[in-house]
Amino acid sequence: FDPDTIETLVLPYALDHLRHWPDALRRCPRRWIDQALTKTPPACMPVARHISLHRAGLSDANVEALVSLKELEYIRELDLSSNWVGMEGARALAQSPNLSQIRVLSLDYNQIGDRGARFLGRTTSLTELESLGMRRNALTEEGLWGLAGAPFLGRLRRVDLSQNWINSEGAKALAHAPREKLRRLALENNKLSDRGVESLFS
């Protein structure tokens, strides 16, 4: 199909028939992302709701380029796990205006660190976020205090902070954060101690 036909006929038809599909099934092929980054984005990209770049070798610069794409405004699930994303990548995620529909964000197994966590804690763009994965990102209590004031915390249903360096002070930060909708909090393989666990339930 030529681009005009896709935009006027194919895309509306596809969006209507896929509206009840789970977001996880509406995956964006890697070639669409590559095309969007190097030339004109494919006209069918609004069909996608899920982007997985797990183990894609992404650097901070790659993340900055990715989140600059206006087409990400359609995406609801973004998996950037097991890459080389650090503080600057977290800053790019926090400052991007194109992530307002993201509900699931996986940053597991990266290098976000405390400074990156503070950037995420100040973001105002992740207005629909419900699930955040931060497993093994070298986070300490400093990063947790940075995240504790994030506007999206009160909406989160799932948070994974496993395999970090969070101690009892970090647990205090979580205890002060809003948790009204939280259904799962993963904290295994940290340094909480009994005092830290007690503070979560006090």
Phi, psi and omega in degrees: 000145174281159184305323181294321179293319178300314185291321187268332185240306187292313184296312177301322179296313182296316181297322180293318184278345180257004189295337180261001179287144174299145181302324183296337180274344183265064186281142177270118179299146180302325182295329176295318179295314179300319179295319180296327182279337186250337179205210182292127178300145179298141183296338182272003184300329178299348177289329186286146175232349185228129174240124175243119175237039177298129180054043180263004180071029185288137172257177176301319180298321178297319179294319178301317178294318182298310186284355174279348182287123178297334182294346178290350180295345178270345189278137180247339179230125183231115181250109178243028186288154175058054177230205181239036183283126181240208184301315183292326175295320177296321177299317180297318178298317183292329186263350182292133176274002188259011185247023186291343180258000182295125177253329181236121180232116179251117176242020182303147175056054173232203183228044184299312179069178183295320182293322176295322178297323179294323176298315179298326180292341181259000183292147173242006186266336184275064190283345181246007187297131179238339183221129182230123177253119179230030180299135177047073178229022178058041180271139173241189179299330179298314178295324179294320176295327176294321179284336189300333180262010183298134180301334184275351187301322182294345180260349187291135175257336182218132176223130177243113180239026183293158172058043174243203182238037185281126180252194184296331176292323175295324176297324177297321178299317178294324180296330180274347182279151177294135183224030186301321185257359186294128179246334180216125176233112182260123183226017183296153179059049171239200183233045189293316188071167180300322182296320179294318180296318179299322182294333179292335185247006181276000000 
